[in-house]
PDB file of C-alpha atoms in Angstrom:
ATOM      1  CA  MET O   1     -20.458  -8.693 -12.746  1.00 44.00           C
ATOM      2  CA  ARG O   2     -17.843  -6.019 -13.014  1.00 51.00           C
ATOM      3  CA  ARG O   3     -17.081  -3.915  -9.990  1.00 54.00           C
ATOM      4  CA  PRO O   4     -16.000  -0.270 -10.289  1.00 54.00           C
ATOM      5  CA  LEU O   5     -12.513   0.515  -9.069  1.00 60.00           C
ATOM      6  CA  GLN O   6     -12.422   1.986  -5.622  1.00 69.00           C
ATOM      7  CA  SER O   7     -11.082   5.485  -5.255  1.00 76.00           C
ATOM      8  CA  PRO O   8      -7.647   5.910  -3.642  1.00 86.00           C
ATOM      9  CA  ALA O   9      -9.346   8.674  -1.632  1.00 89.00           C
ATOM     10  CA  LEU O  10     -11.330   6.005   0.233  1.00 91.00           C
ATOM     11  CA  VAL O  11      -8.118   4.186   1.166  1.00 94.00           C
ATOM     12  CA  ASN O  12      -6.635   7.512   2.296  1.00 94.00           C
ATOM     13  CA  ALA O  13      -9.754   8.196   4.384  1.00 94.00           C
ATOM     14  CA  PHE O  14      -9.325   4.768   5.984  1.00 95.00           C
ATOM     15  CA  TYR O  15      -5.802   5.724   7.080  1.00 97.00           C
ATOM     16  CA  ASP O  16      -6.933   9.181   8.222  1.00 96.00           C
ATOM     17  CA  SER O  17      -9.407   7.560  10.615  1.00 95.00           C
ATOM     18  CA  LEU O  18      -6.724   5.561  12.463  1.00 97.00           C
ATOM     19  CA  ARG O  19      -4.796   6.336  15.619  1.00 97.00           C
ATOM     20  CA  PRO O  20      -1.109   7.121  14.859  1.00 97.00           C
ATOM     21  CA  GLU O  21       0.184   3.759  16.126  1.00 97.00           C
ATOM     22  CA  GLN O  22      -2.455   1.888  14.112  1.00 98.00           C
ATOM     23  CA  ARG O  23      -1.626   3.918  10.997  1.00 98.00           C
ATOM     24  CA  GLU O  24       2.104   3.212  11.304  1.00 98.00           C
ATOM     25  CA  THR O  25       1.592  -0.551  11.660  1.00 98.00           C
ATOM     26  CA  ALA O  26      -1.016  -0.757   8.871  1.00 98.00           C
ATOM     27  CA  GLN O  27       1.116   1.294   6.476  1.00 98.00           C
ATOM     28  CA  ALA O  28       4.141  -0.936   7.138  1.00 98.00           C
ATOM     29  CA  MET O  29       2.031  -4.007   6.318  1.00 98.00           C
ATOM     30  CA  HIS O  30       0.575  -2.271   3.257  1.00 98.00           C
ATOM     31  CA  ARG O  31       4.043  -1.376   1.919  1.00 98.00           C
ATOM     32  CA  ALA O  32       5.322  -4.922   2.463  1.00 98.00           C
ATOM     33  CA  ILE O  33       2.336  -6.488   0.674  1.00 98.00           C
ATOM     34  CA  LEU O  34       2.669  -4.201  -2.335  1.00 97.00           C
ATOM     35  CA  ALA O  35       6.460  -4.671  -2.411  1.00 98.00           C
ATOM     36  CA  ALA O  36       5.861  -8.394  -2.949  1.00 97.00           C
ATOM     37  CA  ALA O  37       2.761  -8.118  -5.135  1.00 97.00           C
ATOM     38  CA  PRO O  38       2.371  -4.624  -6.629  1.00 97.00           C
ATOM     39  CA  HIS O  39      -0.622  -5.670  -8.739  1.00 96.00           C
ATOM     40  CA  LEU O  40      -2.821  -6.294  -5.666  1.00 96.00           C
ATOM     41  CA  ARG O  41      -5.527  -3.661  -5.353  1.00 95.00           C
ATOM     42  CA  PRO O  42      -6.279  -2.200  -1.907  1.00 96.00           C
ATOM     43  CA  GLU O  43      -9.974  -1.727  -1.122  1.00 95.00           C
ATOM     44  CA  VAL O  44     -11.851  -0.802   2.022  1.00 95.00           C
ATOM     45  CA  LYS O  45     -14.289  -3.620   2.800  1.00 94.00           C
ATOM     46  CA  TRP O  46     -16.128  -4.323   6.026  1.00 92.00           C
ATOM     47  CA  GLY O  47     -14.199  -1.444   7.629  1.00 93.00           C
ATOM     48  CA  ASN O  48     -10.868  -3.156   6.911  1.00 96.00           C
ATOM     49  CA  LEU O  49      -8.219  -2.721   4.252  1.00 97.00           C
ATOM     50  CA  CYS O  50      -8.428  -5.688   1.873  1.00 97.00           C
ATOM     51  CA  PHE O  51      -6.042  -6.569  -0.921  1.00 97.00           C
ATOM     52  CA  MET O  52      -7.676  -7.917  -4.042  1.00 95.00           C
ATOM     53  CA  ASN O  53      -6.220 -10.169  -6.721  1.00 94.00           C
ATOM     54  CA  GLU O  54      -8.549  -9.359  -9.588  1.00 89.00           C
ATOM     55  CA  ASN O  55     -11.953 -10.008  -7.941  1.00 89.00           C
ATOM     56  CA  ASP O  56     -10.733 -12.284  -5.149  1.00 93.00           C
ATOM     57  CA  ASN O  57      -9.939 -11.282  -1.568  1.00 95.00           C
ATOM     58  CA  LEU O  58      -6.373 -12.338  -0.817  1.00 97.00           C
ATOM     59  CA  MET O  59      -5.370 -10.534   2.392  1.00 98.00           C
ATOM     60  CA  ALA O  60      -6.766  -7.961   4.809  1.00 98.00           C
ATOM     61  CA  ILE O  61      -5.402  -5.689   7.499  1.00 98.00           C
ATOM     62  CA  VAL O  62      -7.752  -5.784  10.476  1.00 98.00           C
ATOM     63  CA  LEU O  63      -7.101  -3.398  13.358  1.00 97.00           C
ATOM     64  CA  PHE O  64      -7.869  -4.112  16.996  1.00 97.00           C
ATOM     65  CA  LYS O  65      -7.223  -2.205  20.199  1.00 95.00           C
ATOM     66  CA  ALA O  66      -3.760  -3.629  20.962  1.00 96.00           C
ATOM     67  CA  ASN O  67      -2.621  -5.135  17.655  1.00 97.00           C
ATOM     68  CA  ALA O  68      -3.188  -5.499  13.949  1.00 98.00           C
ATOM     69  CA  HIS O  69      -3.974  -8.778  12.235  1.00 98.00           C
ATOM     70  CA  LEU O  70      -2.859  -9.552   8.740  1.00 98.00           C
ATOM     71  CA  GLN O  71      -5.540 -11.960   7.611  1.00 98.00           C
ATOM     72  CA  VAL O  72      -4.705 -14.396   4.841  1.00 98.00           C
ATOM     73  CA  PHE O  73      -7.911 -15.624   3.230  1.00 97.00           C
ATOM     74  CA  ASN O  74      -6.333 -18.869   1.979  1.00 96.00           C
ATOM     75  CA  GLY O  75      -4.086 -19.203   5.033  1.00 96.00           C
ATOM     76  CA  ILE O  76      -5.123 -22.802   5.704  1.00 96.00           C
ATOM     77  CA  MET O  77      -3.081 -23.747   2.636  1.00 95.00           C
ATOM     78  CA  LEU O  78       0.026 -22.066   4.102  1.00 97.00           C
ATOM     79  CA  VAL O  79       0.180 -23.312   7.708  1.00 96.00           C
ATOM     80  CA  GLY O  80       2.762 -25.987   6.910  1.00 95.00           C
ATOM     81  CA  GLU O  81       5.145 -23.401   5.498  1.00 96.00           C
ATOM     82  CA  PHE O  82       4.308 -20.616   7.980  1.00 97.00           C
ATOM     83  CA  PRO O  83       3.907 -21.832  11.579  1.00 96.00           C
ATOM     84  CA  GLU O  84       3.419 -18.183  12.612  1.00 96.00           C
ATOM     85  CA  LEU O  85      -0.109 -18.287  11.196  1.00 98.00           C
ATOM     86  CA  GLU O  86      -2.813 -18.464  13.864  1.00 97.00           C
ATOM     87  CA  GLY O  87      -6.507 -19.186  13.808  1.00 94.00           C
ATOM     88  CA  SER O  88      -9.013 -21.906  13.271  1.00 89.00           C
ATOM     89  CA  GLY O  89     -11.897 -22.443  10.947  1.00 85.00           C
ATOM     90  CA  LYS O  90     -12.367 -23.216   7.301  1.00 91.00           C
ATOM     91  CA  GLY O  91      -9.673 -21.235   5.531  1.00 92.00           C
ATOM     92  CA  MET O  92      -8.553 -17.929   6.991  1.00 96.00           C
ATOM     93  CA  ARG O  93      -5.459 -17.580   9.166  1.00 98.00           C
ATOM     94  CA  HIS O  94      -3.678 -14.497  10.511  1.00 98.00           C
ATOM     95  CA  ILE O  95      -0.521 -13.108  12.042  1.00 98.00           C
ATOM     96  CA  LYS O  96      -0.550 -10.431  14.738  1.00 97.00           C
ATOM     97  CA  SER O  97       1.594  -7.307  14.975  1.00 97.00           C
ATOM     98  CA  ARG O  98       1.591  -5.276  18.158  1.00 97.00           C
ATOM     99  CA  TYR O  99       1.448  -1.515  17.788  1.00 97.00           C
ATOM    100  CA  ARG O 100       4.646   0.415  18.491  1.00 96.00           C
ATOM    101  CA  GLN O 101       6.687  -2.692  17.601  1.00 97.00           C
ATOM    102  CA  PRO O 102       8.370  -3.275  14.245  1.00 97.00           C
ATOM    103  CA  VAL O 103       6.333  -5.193  11.688  1.00 98.00           C
ATOM    104  CA  ASN O 104       8.065  -8.310  10.355  1.00 98.00           C
ATOM    105  CA  GLU O 105       7.965  -6.996   6.789  1.00 98.00           C
ATOM    106  CA  GLN O 106       9.925  -9.956   5.418  1.00 98.00           C
ATOM    107  CA  LEU O 107       7.274 -12.336   6.776  1.00 98.00           C
ATOM    108  CA  VAL O 108       4.489 -10.178   5.321  1.00 98.00           C
ATOM    109  CA  ARG O 109       6.169 -10.183   1.882  1.00 98.00           C
ATOM    110  CA  GLU O 110       6.677 -13.963   2.018  1.00 98.00           C
ATOM    111  CA  LEU O 111       3.050 -14.495   3.053  1.00 98.00           C
ATOM    112  CA  ALA O 112       1.829 -12.309   0.184  1.00 98.00           C
ATOM    113  CA  LEU O 113       3.845 -14.286  -2.361  1.00 98.00           C
ATOM    114  CA  ALA O 114       2.856 -17.660  -0.905  1.00 98.00           C
ATOM    115  CA  SER O 115      -0.791 -16.630  -0.792  1.00 97.00           C
ATOM    116  CA  LEU O 116      -0.651 -15.610  -4.466  1.00 96.00           C
ATOM    117  CA  GLN O 117       0.944 -18.927  -5.407  1.00 96.00           C
ATOM    118  CA  ALA O 118      -1.644 -20.892  -3.418  1.00 95.00           C
ATOM    119  CA  HIS O 119      -4.404 -18.846  -5.047  1.00 93.00           C
ATOM    120  CA  ALA O 120      -3.036 -19.673  -8.512  1.00 90.00           C
ATOM    121  CA  VAL O 121      -2.995 -23.394  -7.633  1.00 90.00           C
ATOM    122  CA  GLN O 122      -6.575 -23.123  -6.346  1.00 85.00           C
ATOM    123  CA  GLN O 123      -7.700 -21.366  -9.537  1.00 83.00           C
ATOM    124  CA  ALA O 124      -5.987 -23.974 -11.742  1.00 86.00           C
ATOM    125  CA  ARG O 125      -7.668 -26.825  -9.842  1.00 83.00           C
ATOM    126  CA  HIS O 126     -11.021 -25.112 -10.148  1.00 76.00           C
ATOM    127  CA  ALA O 127     -10.534 -24.544 -13.887  1.00 78.00           C
ATOM    128  CA  ALA O 128      -9.476 -28.170 -14.433  1.00 82.00           C
ATOM    129  CA  ARG O 129     -12.473 -29.452 -12.509  1.00 79.00           C
ATOM    130  CA  TRP O 130     -15.107 -27.176 -14.039  1.00 73.00           C
ATOM    131  CA  GLY O 131     -13.468 -26.450 -17.388  1.00 62.00           C
TER     132      GLY O 131
END
């Protein structure tokens, strides 16, 4: 099923609803993600800013009271390469950025690229298995 493209106005409204320190951190993460992977499409889902690779969730910026999490949906595949990733569970991992502190944009760019590569490997395995 095809999904209609989400309006950039909805993404702008997401940013308008944030406190200044949240906005600054989220925008720094957003810029770093798109610098590494400009084809990713930002969408507001579940009250968070998600980055889509075609129809697949790849990353999300999730804002909390004291910090922002950059969630990597296939993060379990990246923990060997990125010890900064935290979390437990089936697949998702995250890094935290405290508000009013610089975002490690280099790490965010590297995570975006690694997540895309891991996603491509996952898709190729799935295609080989199911034809």
